[in-house]
Amino acid sequence: MAERRREVHPPPLRRRISARLIPIWRRTNPFLTDYKVCMAFESLGENCEFGLVQRHFGAEPLGLLRFSGVAVHHLIDALDHDFEGVGRPDQTEVHLNTHGTEYFSVDARYGFSSHSMVFAEDATPAEAAARIERRARFLRQKMLEDLRSAPKIYVYQSGDDPPRADMSSLLAALRRHGPNRLLWVKPNPDAALHGAVTLLEDGLMLGHLDRPGKVGEDWAPSHTVWMRLLRRALKLSDRERAARLGL
Amino acid sequence: MTQAEIYRRLAEIFEDVFLRDDIVLKPHTSAADIAGWDSLKQIDIISTAQERFGVTFTTRDLDGLTCVGDLVRAIARRI
């Protein structure tokens, strides 16, 4: 009798809270589409590789740094100063690429260099600058809002090998804004680890790629390995978050 | 501001962003219907709409946008 009464009672409080922590689409759909997996992450640079991986899987999230090149110490500086001045005309340099076809922009304070996909045949330099600055102001506002609410896992992909301490500093800068998580992705020569994700510390994961995404002058990311590690990072992150809260 | 007025002003924004004057906006018009409507064009549309309508969208507004009708409703909510 006592057993039957327990069955009809609502689930224990811990279980109910735990269930609310995991977005419904992750709990109820074990066959997450690649698109949704990609949309759960946001690129912080240092280059375009992850933005191109998202595009490959049909995901086109709006992100300030999605197609930007940025060094980690500049990124930390920008986070520490709330990306102050990004999109202001006096802080934004706009120039044509070496072929004279596409406008590029550089943030003079933080050193972000970005593709604009605004082409010389479509816009004068003044028109291009106005459009690029407007975009940057909008994306800065969105970035700050996302940093506070922390809906996504940030991805920092590095071709070279920044020290682990830099990634801890980057995570600390992200967490100054909200309960953010960071996935650091880099190539690893150990084939057994390709596609794997290691939890380095609370909120900081390391994803292991098989190779850099740039082959010669062209981008050719390792899409299958990327998708494997993104899925593992999502799973690991949910488990870690629940454990941190003692659930 | 009426929905018709929002559509009219939004059509001007689309003309400026896509450099075309033959785009007809309907509630169900989406990126699949207009060539070149990618994520950067989406940023141009939204950021220009923010400035011209004097509104600020939240991330939740933006994540819910799938067609022009959604954008019109988001603007109407924020005006």
PDB file of C-alpha atoms in Angstrom, chain A:
ATOM      1  CA  MET A   1       0.000   0.000   0.000  1.00  0.00           C
ATOM      2  CA  ALA A   2       2.805   2.316   0.960  1.00  0.00           C
ATOM      3  CA  GLU A   3       4.549   1.458  -2.319  1.00  0.00           C
ATOM      4  CA  ARG A   4       1.451   2.314  -4.348  1.00  0.00           C
ATOM      5  CA  ARG A   5       1.088   5.669  -2.577  1.00  0.00           C
ATOM      6  CA  ARG A   6       4.657   6.570  -3.451  1.00  0.00           C
ATOM      7  CA  GLU A   7       3.998   5.866  -7.125  1.00  0.00           C
ATOM      8  CA  VAL A   8       1.151   8.344  -7.426  1.00  0.00           C
ATOM      9  CA  HIS A   9       2.964  11.107  -5.573  1.00  0.00           C
ATOM     10  CA  PRO A  10       4.644  13.774  -7.685  1.00  0.00           C
ATOM     11  CA  PRO A  11       8.311  13.033  -8.413  1.00  0.00           C
ATOM     12  CA  PRO A  12      10.788  14.180  -5.757  1.00  0.00           C
ATOM     13  CA  LEU A  13      11.664  17.870  -5.876  1.00  0.00           C
ATOM     14  CA  ARG A  14      15.240  17.151  -6.961  1.00  0.00           C
ATOM     15  CA  ARG A  15      14.066  15.196  -9.990  1.00  0.00           C
ATOM     16  CA  ARG A  16      11.551  17.898 -10.980  1.00  0.00           C
ATOM     17  CA  ILE A  17      14.183  20.646 -10.769  1.00  0.00           C
ATOM     18  CA  SER A  18      16.663  18.509 -12.673  1.00  0.00           C
ATOM     19  CA  ALA A  19      14.171  17.968 -15.469  1.00  0.00           C
ATOM     20  CA  ARG A  20      13.606  21.718 -15.825  1.00  0.00           C
ATOM     21  CA  LEU A  21      17.303  22.389 -16.198  1.00  0.00           C
ATOM     22  CA  ILE A  22      17.574  20.458 -19.438  1.00  0.00           C
ATOM     23  CA  PRO A  23      15.827  22.108 -22.381  1.00  0.00           C
ATOM     24  CA  ILE A  24      12.775  20.119 -23.434  1.00  0.00           C
ATOM     25  CA  TRP A  25      14.034  19.452 -26.939  1.00  0.00           C
ATOM     26  CA  ARG A  26      17.158  17.802 -25.552  1.00  0.00           C
ATOM     27  CA  ARG A  27      15.224  15.563 -23.155  1.00  0.00           C
ATOM     28  CA  THR A  28      12.478  14.496 -25.481  1.00  0.00           C
ATOM     29  CA  ASN A  29      14.404  14.133 -28.729  1.00  0.00           C
ATOM     30  CA  PRO A  30      17.307  11.737 -28.441  1.00  0.00           C
ATOM     31  CA  PHE A  31      17.808  12.060 -32.193  1.00  0.00           C
ATOM     32  CA  LEU A  32      18.798  15.719 -32.175  1.00  0.00           C
ATOM     33  CA  THR A  33      19.283  17.051 -35.680  1.00  0.00           C
ATOM     34  CA  ASP A  34      22.730  18.270 -36.646  1.00  0.00           C
ATOM     35  CA  TYR A  35      21.167  21.701 -37.202  1.00  0.00           C
ATOM     36  CA  LYS A  36      19.920  21.923 -33.626  1.00  0.00           C
ATOM     37  CA  VAL A  37      23.234  20.713 -32.274  1.00  0.00           C
ATOM     38  CA  CYS A  38      25.036  23.472 -34.191  1.00  0.00           C
ATOM     39  CA  MET A  39      22.576  26.107 -32.969  1.00  0.00           C
ATOM     40  CA  ALA A  40      23.392  25.213 -29.354  1.00  0.00           C
ATOM     41  CA  PHE A  41      26.911  26.658 -29.778  1.00  0.00           C
ATOM     42  CA  GLU A  42      28.353  30.085 -30.586  1.00  0.00           C
ATOM     43  CA  SER A  43      31.758  30.786 -32.067  1.00  0.00           C
ATOM     44  CA  LEU A  44      34.259  33.092 -30.380  1.00  0.00           C
ATOM     45  CA  GLY A  45      36.846  32.733 -33.159  1.00  0.00           C
ATOM     46  CA  GLU A  46      39.802  32.555 -33.408  1.00  0.00           C
ATOM     47  CA  ASN A  47      38.893  32.014 -37.040  1.00  0.00           C
ATOM     48  CA  CYS A  48      35.997  31.120 -39.365  1.00  0.00           C
ATOM     49  CA  GLU A  49      36.232  27.310 -39.078  1.00  0.00           C
ATOM     50  CA  PHE A  50      33.367  26.695 -36.679  1.00  0.00           C
ATOM     51  CA  GLY A  51      31.150  29.229 -38.483  1.00  0.00           C
ATOM     52  CA  LEU A  52      31.707  27.213 -41.653  1.00  0.00           C
ATOM     53  CA  VAL A  53      30.934  23.957 -39.841  1.00  0.00           C
ATOM     54  CA  GLN A  54      27.605  25.476 -38.721  1.00  0.00           C
ATOM     55  CA  ARG A  55      26.894  26.548 -42.291  1.00  0.00           C
ATOM     56  CA  HIS A  56      27.658  23.026 -43.552  1.00  0.00           C
ATOM     57  CA  PHE A  57      24.933  21.689 -41.259  1.00  0.00           C
ATOM     58  CA  GLY A  58      22.452  24.402 -42.296  1.00  0.00           C
ATOM     59  CA  ALA A  59      22.787  26.515 -39.131  1.00  0.00           C
ATOM     60  CA  GLU A  60      23.181  30.275 -39.583  1.00  0.00           C
ATOM     61  CA  PRO A  61      23.146  31.793 -36.083  1.00  0.00           C
ATOM     62  CA  LEU A  62      23.794  35.519 -35.752  1.00  0.00           C
ATOM     63  CA  GLY A  63      27.088  36.016 -33.925  1.00  0.00           C
ATOM     64  CA  LEU A  64      29.488  38.917 -33.483  1.00  0.00           C
ATOM     65  CA  LEU A  65      32.572  36.722 -33.843  1.00  0.00           C
ATOM     66  CA  ARG A  66      31.270  33.989 -36.128  1.00  0.00           C
ATOM     67  CA  PHE A  67      33.395  34.994 -39.102  1.00  0.00           C
ATOM     68  CA  SER A  68      36.074  36.889 -37.231  1.00  0.00           C
ATOM     69  CA  GLY A  69      39.719  36.382 -36.544  1.00  0.00           C
ATOM     70  CA  VAL A  70      40.617  37.282 -32.986  1.00  0.00           C
ATOM     71  CA  ALA A  71      43.464  36.397 -30.619  1.00  0.00           C
ATOM     72  CA  VAL A  72      42.547  35.147 -27.172  1.00  0.00           C
ATOM     73  CA  HIS A  73      44.072  38.030 -25.194  1.00  0.00           C
ATOM     74  CA  HIS A  74      42.148  40.544 -27.335  1.00  0.00           C
ATOM     75  CA  LEU A  75      38.986  38.556 -26.774  1.00  0.00           C
ATOM     76  CA  ILE A  76      39.473  38.591 -23.003  1.00  0.00           C
ATOM     77  CA  ASP A  77      40.084  42.344 -23.122  1.00  0.00           C
ATOM     78  CA  ALA A  78      36.869  42.833 -25.123  1.00  0.00           C
ATOM     79  CA  LEU A  79      34.866  40.696 -22.680  1.00  0.00           C
ATOM     80  CA  ASP A  80      36.316  42.583 -19.721  1.00  0.00           C
ATOM     81  CA  HIS A  81      35.216  45.876 -21.287  1.00  0.00           C
ATOM     82  CA  ASP A  82      31.784  44.723 -22.552  1.00  0.00           C
ATOM     83  CA  PHE A  83      32.977  45.111 -26.156  1.00  0.00           C
ATOM     84  CA  GLU A  84      32.875  48.843 -25.576  1.00  0.00           C
ATOM     85  CA  GLY A  85      33.001  50.900 -28.767  1.00  0.00           C
ATOM     86  CA  VAL A  86      32.431  47.973 -31.155  1.00  0.00           C
ATOM     87  CA  GLY A  87      30.598  49.353 -34.199  1.00  0.00           C
ATOM     88  CA  ARG A  88      31.541  52.958 -33.483  1.00  0.00           C
ATOM     89  CA  PRO A  89      32.865  54.677 -36.624  1.00  0.00           C
ATOM     90  CA  ASP A  90      36.018  55.916 -34.866  1.00  0.00           C
ATOM     91  CA  GLN A  91      36.848  52.362 -33.787  1.00  0.00           C
ATOM     92  CA  THR A  92      35.994  50.550 -37.038  1.00  0.00           C
ATOM     93  CA  GLU A  93      38.366  50.422 -39.979  1.00  0.00           C
ATOM     94  CA  VAL A  94      36.857  49.286 -43.275  1.00  0.00           C
ATOM     95  CA  HIS A  95      38.984  48.378 -46.259  1.00  0.00           C
ATOM     96  CA  LEU A  96      38.808  46.281 -49.422  1.00  0.00           C
ATOM     97  CA  ASN A  97      40.562  42.905 -49.548  1.00  0.00           C
ATOM     98  CA  THR A  98      43.669  42.468 -51.660  1.00  0.00           C
ATOM     99  CA  HIS A  99      41.576  41.483 -54.697  1.00  0.00           C
ATOM    100  CA  GLY A 100      39.512  44.663 -54.338  1.00  0.00           C
ATOM    101  CA  THR A 101      36.272  42.682 -54.237  1.00  0.00           C
ATOM    102  CA  GLU A 102      35.055  42.398 -50.619  1.00  0.00           C
ATOM    103  CA  TYR A 103      35.140  44.857 -47.734  1.00  0.00           C
ATOM    104  CA  PHE A 104      36.841  43.720 -44.535  1.00  0.00           C
ATOM    105  CA  SER A 105      36.566  45.394 -41.166  1.00  0.00           C
ATOM    106  CA  VAL A 106      38.988  45.641 -38.273  1.00  0.00           C
ATOM    107  CA  ASP A 107      38.088  46.786 -34.796  1.00  0.00           C
ATOM    108  CA  ALA A 108      40.933  49.125 -33.941  1.00  0.00           C
ATOM    109  CA  ARG A 109      40.704  48.557 -30.182  1.00  0.00           C
ATOM    110  CA  TYR A 110      40.297  44.776 -29.939  1.00  0.00           C
ATOM    111  CA  GLY A 111      41.811  43.721 -33.251  1.00  0.00           C
ATOM    112  CA  PHE A 112      38.846  41.681 -34.577  1.00  0.00           C
ATOM    113  CA  SER A 113      39.139  41.315 -38.321  1.00  0.00           C
ATOM    114  CA  SER A 114      35.941  40.238 -40.041  1.00  0.00           C
ATOM    115  CA  HIS A 115      34.559  39.299 -43.413  1.00  0.00           C
ATOM    116  CA  SER A 116      31.637  41.563 -44.284  1.00  0.00           C
ATOM    117  CA  MET A 117      30.231  39.825 -47.386  1.00  0.00           C
ATOM    118  CA  VAL A 118      29.636  43.388 -48.592  1.00  0.00           C
ATOM    119  CA  PHE A 119      31.121  43.596 -52.066  1.00  0.00           C
ATOM    120  CA  ALA A 120      32.726  46.493 -53.880  1.00  0.00           C
ATOM    121  CA  GLU A 121      30.237  46.216 -56.745  1.00  0.00           C
ATOM    122  CA  ASP A 122      27.297  46.640 -54.343  1.00  0.00           C
ATOM    123  CA  ALA A 123      28.389  49.470 -52.064  1.00  0.00           C
ATOM    124  CA  THR A 124      30.613  52.521 -51.923  1.00  0.00           C
ATOM    125  CA  PRO A 125      33.160  52.578 -49.073  1.00  0.00           C
ATOM    126  CA  ALA A 126      30.882  54.919 -47.094  1.00  0.00           C
ATOM    127  CA  GLU A 127      27.823  52.707 -47.607  1.00  0.00           C
ATOM    128  CA  ALA A 128      29.817  49.608 -46.696  1.00  0.00           C
ATOM    129  CA  ALA A 129      31.153  51.237 -43.542  1.00  0.00           C
ATOM    130  CA  ALA A 130      27.672  52.311 -42.437  1.00  0.00           C
ATOM    131  CA  ARG A 131      26.316  48.801 -42.958  1.00  0.00           C
ATOM    132  CA  ILE A 132      29.237  47.085 -41.227  1.00  0.00           C
ATOM    133  CA  GLU A 133      29.098  49.439 -38.229  1.00  0.00           C
ATOM    134  CA  ARG A 134      25.337  49.001 -37.866  1.00  0.00           C
ATOM    135  CA  ARG A 135      25.742  45.209 -37.908  1.00  0.00           C
ATOM    136  CA  ALA A 136      28.517  45.341 -35.316  1.00  0.00           C
ATOM    137  CA  ARG A 137      26.487  47.521 -32.944  1.00  0.00           C
ATOM    138  CA  PHE A 138      23.541  45.167 -33.236  1.00  0.00           C
ATOM    139  CA  LEU A 139      25.652  42.040 -32.735  1.00  0.00           C
ATOM    140  CA  ARG A 140      27.416  43.585 -29.734  1.00  0.00           C
ATOM    141  CA  GLN A 141      24.071  44.181 -28.069  1.00  0.00           C
ATOM    142  CA  LYS A 142      23.008  40.588 -28.810  1.00  0.00           C
ATOM    143  CA  MET A 143      26.347  39.232 -27.575  1.00  0.00           C
ATOM    144  CA  LEU A 144      26.033  41.018 -24.240  1.00  0.00           C
ATOM    145  CA  GLU A 145      22.487  39.775 -23.800  1.00  0.00           C
ATOM    146  CA  ASP A 146      23.508  36.194 -24.613  1.00  0.00           C
ATOM    147  CA  LEU A 147      26.484  36.410 -22.262  1.00  0.00           C
ATOM    148  CA  ARG A 148      24.136  37.305 -19.412  1.00  0.00           C
ATOM    149  CA  SER A 149      21.569  34.589 -20.078  1.00  0.00           C
ATOM    150  CA  ALA A 150      24.136  31.958 -21.186  1.00  0.00           C
ATOM    151  CA  PRO A 151      21.869  29.950 -23.505  1.00  0.00           C
ATOM    152  CA  LYS A 152      24.706  28.620 -25.627  1.00  0.00           C
ATOM    153  CA  ILE A 153      28.079  26.935 -25.253  1.00  0.00           C
ATOM    154  CA  TYR A 154      30.860  29.165 -26.560  1.00  0.00           C
ATOM    155  CA  VAL A 155      33.427  27.625 -28.889  1.00  0.00           C
ATOM    156  CA  TYR A 156      37.000  28.812 -29.155  1.00  0.00           C
ATOM    157  CA  GLN A 157      38.810  26.988 -31.925  1.00  0.00           C
ATOM    158  CA  SER A 158      42.553  27.338 -32.090  1.00  0.00           C
ATOM    159  CA  GLY A 159      44.896  26.261 -34.833  1.00  0.00           C
ATOM    160  CA  ASP A 160      47.970  26.926 -32.731  1.00  0.00           C
ATOM    161  CA  ASP A 161      48.265  25.877 -29.111  1.00  0.00           C
ATOM    162  CA  PRO A 162      47.455  28.622 -26.601  1.00  0.00           C
ATOM    163  CA  PRO A 163      48.328  27.763 -23.006  1.00  0.00           C
ATOM    164  CA  ARG A 164      45.638  26.104 -20.912  1.00  0.00           C
ATOM    165  CA  ALA A 165      45.829  29.107 -18.541  1.00  0.00           C
ATOM    166  CA  ASP A 166      44.617  31.354 -21.377  1.00  0.00           C
ATOM    167  CA  MET A 167      41.492  29.238 -21.730  1.00  0.00           C
ATOM    168  CA  SER A 168      40.854  29.424 -17.985  1.00  0.00           C
ATOM    169  CA  SER A 169      41.199  33.204 -18.229  1.00  0.00           C
ATOM    170  CA  LEU A 170      38.800  33.243 -21.170  1.00  0.00           C
ATOM    171  CA  LEU A 171      36.269  31.206 -19.203  1.00  0.00           C
ATOM    172  CA  ALA A 172      36.635  33.592 -16.254  1.00  0.00           C
ATOM    173  CA  ALA A 173      35.998  36.543 -18.581  1.00  0.00           C
ATOM    174  CA  LEU A 174      32.893  34.812 -19.968  1.00  0.00           C
ATOM    175  CA  ARG A 175      31.654  34.023 -16.468  1.00  0.00           C
ATOM    176  CA  ARG A 176      31.978  37.637 -15.390  1.00  0.00           C
ATOM    177  CA  HIS A 177      28.813  38.113 -17.472  1.00  0.00           C
ATOM    178  CA  GLY A 178      26.865  34.939 -16.630  1.00  0.00           C
ATOM    179  CA  PRO A 179      27.059  31.173 -16.030  1.00  0.00           C
ATOM    180  CA  ASN A 180      28.747  30.503 -19.360  1.00  0.00           C
ATOM    181  CA  ARG A 181      30.446  27.373 -20.660  1.00  0.00           C
ATOM    182  CA  LEU A 182      33.412  27.140 -23.005  1.00  0.00           C
ATOM    183  CA  LEU A 183      34.396  24.440 -25.461  1.00  0.00           C
ATOM    184  CA  TRP A 184      38.029  24.786 -26.533  1.00  0.00           C
ATOM    185  CA  VAL A 185      38.688  22.866 -29.739  1.00  0.00           C
ATOM    186  CA  LYS A 186      42.063  22.017 -31.203  1.00  0.00           C
ATOM    187  CA  PRO A 187      43.729  19.286 -33.243  1.00  0.00           C
ATOM    188  CA  ASN A 188      45.166  16.342 -31.351  1.00  0.00           C
ATOM    189  CA  PRO A 189      47.670  13.893 -32.874  1.00  0.00           C
ATOM    190  CA  ASP A 190      46.219  10.992 -30.846  1.00  0.00           C
ATOM    191  CA  ALA A 191      43.713   9.318 -33.210  1.00  0.00           C
ATOM    192  CA  ALA A 192      41.980   7.589 -30.302  1.00  0.00           C
ATOM    193  CA  LEU A 193      40.796  10.983 -29.051  1.00  0.00           C
ATOM    194  CA  HIS A 194      39.405  12.380 -32.296  1.00  0.00           C
ATOM    195  CA  GLY A 195      35.843  13.519 -31.667  1.00  0.00           C
ATOM    196  CA  ALA A 196      36.226  13.100 -27.903  1.00  0.00           C
ATOM    197  CA  VAL A 197      35.638  15.810 -25.309  1.00  0.00           C
ATOM    198  CA  THR A 198      37.477  16.146 -22.003  1.00  0.00           C
ATOM    199  CA  LEU A 199      36.197  18.137 -19.035  1.00  0.00           C
ATOM    200  CA  LEU A 200      39.163  20.251 -17.914  1.00  0.00           C
ATOM    201  CA  GLU A 201      37.436  22.173 -15.144  1.00  0.00           C
ATOM    202  CA  ASP A 202      33.981  23.376 -14.188  1.00  0.00           C
ATOM    203  CA  GLY A 203      32.620  24.973 -17.377  1.00  0.00           C
ATOM    204  CA  LEU A 204      35.676  24.316 -19.532  1.00  0.00           C
ATOM    205  CA  MET A 205      35.739  21.433 -22.024  1.00  0.00           C
ATOM    206  CA  LEU A 206      38.400  20.442 -24.529  1.00  0.00           C
ATOM    207  CA  GLY A 207      37.331  18.948 -27.877  1.00  0.00           C
ATOM    208  CA  HIS A 208      39.820  16.976 -29.931  1.00  0.00           C
ATOM    209  CA  LEU A 209      39.908  17.418 -33.705  1.00  0.00           C
ATOM    210  CA  ASP A 210      41.728  15.182 -36.153  1.00  0.00           C
ATOM    211  CA  ARG A 211      43.281  18.048 -38.121  1.00  0.00           C
ATOM    212  CA  PRO A 212      43.170  21.811 -38.676  1.00  0.00           C
ATOM    213  CA  GLY A 213      40.294  23.015 -40.836  1.00  0.00           C
ATOM    214  CA  LYS A 214      42.442  24.986 -43.229  1.00  0.00           C
ATOM    215  CA  VAL A 215      44.092  22.995 -45.969  1.00  0.00           C
ATOM    216  CA  GLY A 216      46.520  25.234 -47.838  1.00  0.00           C
ATOM    217  CA  GLU A 217      44.566  28.384 -48.641  1.00  0.00           C
ATOM    218  CA  ASP A 218      41.160  26.711 -48.484  1.00  0.00           C
ATOM    219  CA  TRP A 219      38.821  25.804 -45.667  1.00  0.00           C
ATOM    220  CA  ALA A 220      37.909  22.121 -45.464  1.00  0.00           C
ATOM    221  CA  PRO A 221      36.746  21.467 -41.896  1.00  0.00           C
ATOM    222  CA  SER A 222      36.497  17.926 -40.618  1.00  0.00           C
ATOM    223  CA  HIS A 223      32.692  17.986 -40.390  1.00  0.00           C
ATOM    224  CA  THR A 224      32.111  14.466 -39.102  1.00  0.00           C
ATOM    225  CA  VAL A 225      34.592  14.810 -36.262  1.00  0.00           C
ATOM    226  CA  TRP A 226      33.231  18.255 -35.409  1.00  0.00           C
ATOM    227  CA  MET A 227      29.681  16.912 -35.148  1.00  0.00           C
ATOM    228  CA  ARG A 228      30.814  14.014 -32.974  1.00  0.00           C
ATOM    229  CA  LEU A 229      32.550  16.293 -30.511  1.00  0.00           C
ATOM    230  CA  LEU A 230      29.707  18.855 -30.459  1.00  0.00           C
ATOM    231  CA  ARG A 231      27.233  16.144 -29.494  1.00  0.00           C
ATOM    232  CA  ARG A 232      29.551  14.864 -26.784  1.00  0.00           C
ATOM    233  CA  ALA A 233      30.099  18.372 -25.457  1.00  0.00           C
ATOM    234  CA  LEU A 234      26.333  18.920 -25.192  1.00  0.00           C
ATOM    235  CA  LYS A 235      25.895  15.701 -23.255  1.00  0.00           C
ATOM    236  CA  LEU A 236      28.866  16.370 -20.998  1.00  0.00           C
ATOM    237  CA  SER A 237      27.765  19.932 -20.357  1.00  0.00           C
ATOM    238  CA  ASP A 238      24.266  18.889 -19.283  1.00  0.00           C
ATOM    239  CA  ARG A 239      25.668  16.243 -16.938  1.00  0.00           C
ATOM    240  CA  GLU A 240      28.200  18.684 -15.511  1.00  0.00           C
ATOM    241  CA  ARG A 241      25.611  21.388 -14.931  1.00  0.00           C
ATOM    242  CA  ALA A 242      23.299  18.994 -13.119  1.00  0.00           C
ATOM    243  CA  ALA A 243      26.181  17.662 -10.978  1.00  0.00           C
ATOM    244  CA  ARG A 244      27.334  21.168 -10.086  1.00  0.00           C
ATOM    245  CA  LEU A 245      23.906  21.911  -8.713  1.00  0.00           C
ATOM    246  CA  GLY A 246      23.946  18.684  -6.710  1.00  0.00           C
ATOM    247  CA  LEU A 247      21.110  17.092  -8.687  1.00  0.00           C
TER     248      LEU A 247
END
